[in-house]
mmCIF file of C-alpha atoms in Angstrom:
data_model
loop_
_atom_site.group_PDB
_atom_site.id
_atom_site.type_symbol
_atom_site.label_atom_id
_atom_site.label_comp_id
_atom_site.label_asym_id
_atom_site.label_seq_id
_atom_site.Cartn_x
_atom_site.Cartn_y
_atom_site.Cartn_z
ATOM 1 C CA ASP A 133 132.778 99.999 167.461
ATOM 2 C CA GLY A 134 133.369 97.659 170.109
ATOM 3 C CA GLU A 135 134.559 97.911 173.679
ATOM 4 C CA HIS A 136 137.511 99.935 174.821
ATOM 5 C CA GLU A 137 139.117 99.929 178.149
ATOM 6 C CA LEU A 138 141.289 103.057 179.322
ATOM 7 C CA ARG A 139 142.772 102.999 182.262
ATOM 8 C CA PHE A 140 143.480 106.143 184.582
ATOM 9 C CA GLU A 141 143.770 107.451 188.096
ATOM 10 C CA MET A 142 143.153 110.587 189.720
ATOM 11 C CA GLU A 143 144.258 112.609 193.122
ATOM 12 C CA LEU A 144 140.586 113.053 195.247
ATOM 13 C CA ARG A 145 140.968 116.128 196.902
ATOM 14 C CA PRO A 146 138.530 117.979 198.765
ATOM 15 C CA CYS A 147 136.912 121.576 197.956
ATOM 16 C CA GLU A 148 138.816 124.339 199.763
ATOM 17 C CA GLY A 149 137.721 124.725 203.187
ATOM 18 C CA ALA A 150 135.886 121.444 203.437
ATOM 19 C CA GLU A 151 137.124 117.674 204.483
ATOM 20 C CA LEU A 152 137.156 114.566 202.379
ATOM 21 C CA LEU A 153 135.276 112.373 204.396
ATOM 22 C CA GLU A 154 135.146 108.153 204.172
ATOM 23 C CA SER A 155 132.236 106.999 202.190
ATOM 24 C CA TYR A 156 129.504 105.372 204.117
ATOM 25 C CA HIS A 157 125.735 104.297 203.956
ATOM 26 C CA GLY A 158 123.232 104.916 206.731
ATOM 27 C CA SER A 159 120.252 107.417 207.576
ATOM 28 C CA ALA A 160 122.653 110.044 206.340
ATOM 29 C CA ASN A 161 124.841 109.487 203.286
ATOM 30 C CA VAL A 162 128.520 110.100 202.263
ATOM 31 C CA ALA A 163 128.567 108.858 198.822
ATOM 32 C CA TYR A 164 131.054 109.930 195.837
ATOM 33 C CA THR A 165 130.173 109.104 192.276
ATOM 34 C CA LEU A 166 132.337 108.841 188.980
ATOM 35 C CA ILE A 167 130.471 110.283 186.024
ATOM 36 C CA CYS A 168 131.905 109.669 182.681
ATOM 37 C CA THR A 169 130.342 111.089 179.427
ATOM 38 C CA CYS A 170 131.133 110.468 175.941
ATOM 39 C CA ARG A 171 129.948 112.946 173.531
ATOM 40 C CA ARG A 172 129.827 111.256 169.954
ATOM 41 C CA GLY A 173 129.312 114.134 167.933
ATOM 42 C CA PRO A 174 126.117 116.637 166.762
ATOM 43 C CA LEU A 175 123.837 113.979 165.570
ATOM 44 C CA ARG A 176 124.132 111.112 168.270
ATOM 45 C CA PRO A 177 123.295 111.502 171.584
ATOM 46 C CA ALA A 178 126.104 111.415 174.258
ATOM 47 C CA LEU A 179 126.459 108.324 176.321
ATOM 48 C CA GLU A 180 126.757 108.458 180.079
ATOM 49 C CA ALA A 181 127.936 106.189 182.578
ATOM 50 C CA ARG A 182 127.675 106.501 186.671
ATOM 51 C CA CYS A 183 129.873 104.694 189.207
ATOM 52 C CA GLU A 184 129.899 105.132 192.577
ATOM 53 C CA ILE A 185 133.492 105.228 194.352
ATOM 54 C CA PHE A 186 134.221 104.072 197.465
ATOM 55 C CA VAL A 187 136.880 106.012 199.523
ATOM 56 C CA GLU A 188 138.504 105.426 202.830
ATOM 57 C CA VAL A 189 140.348 108.516 204.414
ATOM 58 C CA PRO A 190 143.281 107.585 206.812
ATOM 59 C CA SER A 191 142.717 109.306 210.366
ATOM 60 C CA PRO A 192 145.112 112.259 210.520
ATOM 61 C CA GLY A 193 148.036 111.752 213.408
ATOM 62 C CA PRO A 194 149.049 108.637 214.772
ATOM 63 C CA PRO A 195 146.302 105.698 215.565
ATOM 64 C CA PRO A 196 145.132 106.079 219.249
ATOM 65 C CA GLU A 197 146.450 103.849 222.028
ATOM 66 C CA PRO A 198 144.600 100.719 222.263
ATOM 67 C CA ALA A 199 142.033 101.242 225.623
ATOM 68 C CA PRO A 200 140.985 97.730 226.868
ATOM 69 C CA THR A 201 137.639 98.567 228.627
ATOM 70 C CA ALA A 202 136.405 96.389 231.118
ATOM 71 C CA PHE A 203 132.667 95.430 231.718
ATOM 72 C CA THR A 204 129.863 93.958 233.413
ATOM 73 C CA LEU A 205 126.480 93.059 232.413
ATOM 74 C CA THR A 206 124.348 91.872 235.849
ATOM 75 C CA LEU A 207 120.707 91.396 236.398
ATOM 76 C CA GLU A 208 119.250 89.505 239.069
ATOM 77 C CA SER A 209 120.662 86.220 238.443
ATOM 78 C CA LEU A 210 123.193 86.783 235.889
ATOM 79 C CA ARG A 211 126.707 88.149 235.723
ATOM 80 C CA VAL A 212 128.507 88.301 232.198
ATOM 81 C CA SER A 213 132.278 89.981 232.467
ATOM 82 C CA GLY A 214 134.846 90.987 230.044
ATOM 83 C CA LYS A 215 137.119 93.353 228.417
ATOM 84 C CA VAL A 216 137.202 95.001 224.908
ATOM 85 C CA ASP A 217 139.072 97.401 223.078
ATOM 86 C CA THR A 218 137.527 100.871 222.698
ATOM 87 C CA ARG A 219 139.266 102.638 220.365
ATOM 88 C CA CYS A 220 139.127 100.250 217.372
ATOM 89 C CA SER A 221 140.830 100.185 213.579
ATOM 90 C CA LEU A 222 138.430 99.721 211.041
ATOM 91 C CA ASP A 223 141.177 98.078 209.067
ATOM 92 C CA ARG A 224 141.244 95.189 211.874
ATOM 93 C CA PRO A 225 139.071 92.792 213.580
ATOM 94 C CA PHE A 226 136.834 94.336 217.032
ATOM 95 C CA THR A 227 138.457 91.793 219.671
ATOM 96 C CA GLY A 228 137.979 91.138 223.328
ATOM 97 C CA GLU A 229 136.602 88.573 225.454
ATOM 98 C CA LEU A 230 133.627 87.711 227.947
ATOM 99 C CA ARG A 231 133.142 85.099 230.598
ATOM 100 C CA VAL A 232 129.592 83.801 231.796
ATOM 101 C CA ASP A 233 130.508 83.776 235.618
ATOM 102 C CA GLU A 234 127.058 83.515 237.032
ATOM 103 C CA CYS A 235 123.433 82.350 235.073
ATOM 104 C CA ALA A 236 120.859 80.985 236.570
ATOM 105 C CA GLY A 237 118.790 80.338 233.723
ATOM 106 C CA ARG A 238 119.549 78.546 230.256
ATOM 107 C CA ILE A 239 121.478 81.102 227.420
ATOM 108 C CA ARG A 240 120.104 80.563 224.074
ATOM 109 C CA SER A 241 122.547 82.287 222.757
ATOM 110 C CA ILE A 242 125.270 85.854 223.159
ATOM 111 C CA ASP A 243 125.393 88.402 220.252
ATOM 112 C CA ILE A 244 127.973 91.324 219.630
ATOM 113 C CA ALA A 245 125.883 94.134 218.286
ATOM 114 C CA LEU A 246 127.859 96.949 216.210
ATOM 115 C CA MET A 247 125.299 100.121 216.702
ATOM 116 C CA ARG A 248 125.274 103.204 215.209
ATOM 117 C CA ARG A 249 123.913 106.455 216.660
ATOM 118 C CA GLU A 250 123.814 109.664 213.879
ATOM 119 C CA THR A 251 123.075 113.054 215.080
ATOM 120 C CA VAL A 252 122.203 115.349 211.534
ATOM 121 C CA SER A 253 121.732 119.074 211.924
ATOM 122 C CA GLY A 254 120.915 118.440 215.735
ATOM 123 C CA VAL A 255 118.534 115.845 215.693
ATOM 124 C CA LEU A 256 119.771 112.951 217.610
ATOM 125 C CA GLY A 257 118.674 109.683 216.084
ATOM 126 C CA ARG A 258 117.719 106.161 217.657
ATOM 127 C CA ALA A 259 120.513 103.841 217.556
ATOM 128 C CA ALA A 260 120.389 101.335 214.609
ATOM 129 C CA GLU A 261 121.681 97.859 214.705
ATOM 130 C CA VAL A 262 124.248 97.925 211.681
ATOM 131 C CA ARG A 263 125.522 94.324 212.340
ATOM 132 C CA ARG A 264 124.910 91.449 214.583
ATOM 133 C CA THR A 265 127.683 88.635 215.239
ATOM 134 C CA GLN A 266 126.579 85.470 217.112
ATOM 135 C CA ILE A 267 129.596 84.375 219.255
ATOM 136 C CA VAL A 268 127.472 81.798 221.309
ATOM 137 C CA ASP A 269 124.944 79.396 220.301
ATOM 138 C CA GLY A 270 123.437 78.002 223.269
ATOM 139 C CA ASP A 271 124.156 77.467 226.879
ATOM 140 C CA VAL A 272 127.622 77.758 228.103
ATOM 141 C CA THR A 273 129.861 76.432 230.898
ATOM 142 C CA ARG A 274 130.194 78.912 233.232
ATOM 143 C CA GLY A 275 133.465 80.776 234.221
ATOM 144 C CA ILE A 276 135.189 79.987 230.780
ATOM 145 C CA ASP A 277 136.823 82.932 228.519
ATOM 146 C CA ILE A 278 135.139 83.201 224.970
ATOM 147 C CA PRO A 279 137.102 85.073 222.683
ATOM 148 C CA ILE A 280 135.336 88.188 220.519
ATOM 149 C CA HIS A 281 136.795 88.364 217.211
ATOM 150 C CA VAL A 282 134.178 90.230 215.157
ATOM 151 C CA PHE A 283 135.068 92.328 210.994
ATOM 152 C CA PHE A 284 133.424 95.826 211.108
ATOM 153 C CA PRO A 285 131.244 95.945 207.643
ATOM 154 C CA ARG A 286 133.036 97.964 204.973
ATOM 155 C CA LEU A 287 130.417 100.586 203.813
ATOM 156 C CA PHE A 288 127.988 100.759 207.322
ATOM 157 C CA ALA A 289 131.068 101.860 209.732
ATOM 158 C CA CYS A 290 133.591 104.507 209.152
ATOM 159 C CA PRO A 291 135.693 106.416 211.524
ATOM 160 C CA SER A 292 133.743 108.131 214.430
ATOM 161 C CA LEU A 293 132.877 111.488 213.124
ATOM 162 C CA ALA A 294 131.826 115.334 214.579
ATOM 163 C CA ILE A 295 131.404 117.947 212.014
ATOM 164 C CA ASP A 296 128.935 120.854 211.258
ATOM 165 C CA GLY A 297 125.856 119.396 211.106
ATOM 166 C CA LEU A 298 126.254 115.447 211.179
ATOM 167 C CA SER A 299 128.128 113.403 213.977
ATOM 168 C CA LEU A 300 128.498 109.442 213.836
ATOM 169 C CA ALA A 301 129.334 107.408 216.897
ATOM 170 C CA PHE A 302 129.272 103.778 217.454
ATOM 171 C CA GLU A 303 128.907 101.451 220.059
ATOM 172 C CA VAL A 304 128.661 97.947 220.585
ATOM 173 C CA ASP A 305 126.118 95.607 222.607
ATOM 174 C CA VAL A 306 126.849 92.714 224.350
ATOM 175 C CA VAL A 307 123.271 90.886 223.949
ATOM 176 C CA VAL A 308 122.582 87.777 226.222
ATOM 177 C CA SER A 309 119.459 85.938 225.000
ATOM 178 C CA PHE A 310 117.604 83.663 226.667
ATOM 179 C CA GLY A 311 114.045 81.401 225.629
ATOM 180 C CA GLU A 312 110.664 83.374 225.202
ATOM 181 C CA GLY A 313 112.462 86.231 224.086
ATOM 182 C CA LEU A 314 114.011 87.564 227.217
ATOM 183 C CA VAL A 315 117.196 89.805 226.639
ATOM 184 C CA ALA A 316 120.150 90.979 228.723
ATOM 185 C CA ARG A 317 122.019 93.922 226.747
ATOM 186 C CA GLU A 318 125.168 96.427 228.271
ATOM 187 C CA SER A 319 126.605 99.194 225.587
ATOM 188 C CA ILE A 320 129.957 99.798 225.331
ATOM 189 C CA PRO A 321 130.763 103.123 223.018
ATOM 190 C CA VAL A 322 133.584 102.655 221.079
ATOM 191 C CA VAL A 323 135.715 104.801 219.184
ATOM 192 C CA LEU A 324 136.568 103.737 215.096
ATOM 193 C CA TYR A 325 139.555 105.163 213.118
ATOM 194 C CA ARG A 326 140.724 104.311 210.145
#
């Protein structure tokens, strides 16, 4: 009777011929579940508990070199430019900067949206928004550098992946919103690693 805690640790290894993937939740899921069963004799039913465990898998080899990439979002009366790092560690924030060079109208907000694109068994899924972070609220002075500093969500982002039957690619969208639902968007592909 009572409650007993037993500390333990174990090494998680993939089956032969397979590789260990990082925990991930999206349209396709990579999940690991620990199941504990306590048998209590022939006349009493067994107790069972399940718990999802989160697995982080370091990327093989040395981390890729940073790749600052310039971008420009241009429309009729709008020009937003900047640079972001397109090779991103999930352990550090996504960083960069942007600047509104020209805009005839009033800006309502500027957001950074992390987008995920999944391909399962050769079928390309639509881009799904994982997280949106507002970095500007209201109109902004033209010509001023605005820093970008956004953390990746733990369970809904994982290293970019391409294996048999599943690929996960990510992009970052710079979203400029104006009044009355008008939006300008620039998509920048990124490679995520741990």
